[in-house]
Amino acid sequence: GLPWFDYYDADAEDLSPADALGSVKPVGDWLGDDHDPWQAPQQHQIHPLKDAPGRPVTDGDW
């Protein structure tokens, strides 16, 4: 699979949306509701880009 990038910056600001991406539709719109395209990234696919403070967030029981 493709690499995932793990980045945290508490002082970062949002970027303006790109005009070229204005017509992009969510994956669910063209796959349909009967597909689940999400697969969690594997550890070897995650590339830390900056030191993140604290501990990683883990799944919880809700």
C-alpha positions as a Markdown table, in Angstrom:
| # | Residue | x | y | z |
|---|---|---|---|---|
| 1 | Gly | 0.0 | 0.0 | 0.0 |
| 2 | Leu | 0.9 | 3.7 | -0.1 |
| 3 | Pro | 2.8 | 5.2 | 2.8 |
| 4 | Trp | 0.9 | 7.2 | 5.5 |
| 5 | Phe | 2.5 | 10.3 | 7.0 |
| 6 | Asp | 2.1 | 11.0 | 10.7 |
| 7 | Tyr | 2.4 | 14.8 | 11.4 |
| 8 | Tyr | 1.5 | 16.9 | 14.4 |
| 9 | Asp | 1.9 | 20.6 | 14.7 |
| 10 | Ala | -0.2 | 22.4 | 17.3 |
| 11 | Asp | 0.6 | 25.8 | 15.7 |
| 12 | Ala | -0.3 | 24.8 | 12.2 |
| 13 | Glu | -3.0 | 26.7 | 10.2 |
| 14 | Asp | -5.4 | 25.3 | 7.6 |
| 15 | Leu | -4.5 | 25.5 | 4.0 |
| 16 | Ser | -6.9 | 27.0 | 1.5 |
| 17 | Pro | -8.6 | 24.4 | -0.7 |
| 18 | Ala | -7.2 | 23.9 | -4.2 |
| 19 | Asp | -9.5 | 24.8 | -7.1 |
| 20 | Ala | -8.4 | 21.7 | -8.9 |
| 21 | Leu | -9.8 | 19.5 | -6.2 |
| 22 | Gly | -13.3 | 21.1 | -6.2 |
| 23 | Ser | -14.9 | 18.3 | -8.2 |
| 24 | Val | -13.4 | 15.5 | -6.2 |
| 25 | Lys | -16.1 | 13.3 | -4.6 |
| 26 | Pro | -15.8 | 11.1 | -1.5 |
| 27 | Val | -14.9 | 7.5 | -2.1 |
| 28 | Gly | -18.2 | 6.4 | -0.7 |
| 29 | Asp | -20.0 | 8.3 | -3.4 |
| 30 | Trp | -18.5 | 6.3 | -6.2 |
| 31 | Leu | -18.0 | 3.0 | -4.4 |
| 32 | Gly | -21.4 | 2.8 | -2.9 |
| 33 | Asp | -22.6 | 2.1 | 0.6 |
| 34 | Asp | -22.0 | -1.7 | 0.3 |
| 35 | His | -18.1 | -1.3 | 0.2 |
| 36 | Asp | -15.8 | -0.6 | 3.1 |
| 37 | Pro | -12.6 | 0.8 | 1.5 |
| 38 | Trp | -10.9 | 1.6 | 4.8 |
| 39 | Gln | -8.0 | -0.5 | 5.9 |
| 40 | Ala | -5.9 | 0.6 | 8.8 |
| 41 | Pro | -2.3 | 1.4 | 7.8 |
| 42 | Gln | 0.3 | -1.1 | 8.9 |
| 43 | Gln | 3.1 | 0.2 | 11.1 |
| 44 | His | 5.7 | -0.1 | 8.3 |
| 45 | Gln | 3.6 | 2.3 | 6.2 |
| 46 | Ile | 3.6 | 5.2 | 8.8 |
| 47 | His | 6.4 | 7.7 | 8.5 |
| 48 | Pro | 6.7 | 10.2 | 11.4 |
| 49 | Leu | 7.4 | 13.7 | 10.0 |
| 50 | Lys | 7.8 | 15.6 | 13.3 |
| 51 | Asp | 8.1 | 14.9 | 17.0 |
| 52 | Ala | 4.6 | 14.5 | 18.4 |
| 53 | Pro | 4.2 | 15.4 | 22.1 |
| 54 | Gly | 2.6 | 12.9 | 24.5 |
| 55 | Arg | 1.6 | 9.3 | 23.6 |
| 56 | Pro | -0.2 | 8.0 | 20.6 |
| 57 | Val | -4.0 | 7.9 | 20.7 |
| 58 | Thr | -5.4 | 4.3 | 20.8 |
| 59 | Asp | -8.8 | 2.9 | 20.1 |
| 60 | Gly | -11.1 | 3.0 | 23.1 |
| 61 | Asp | -14.2 | 1.2 | 24.2 |
| 62 | Trp | -17.2 | 3.5 | 23.9 |
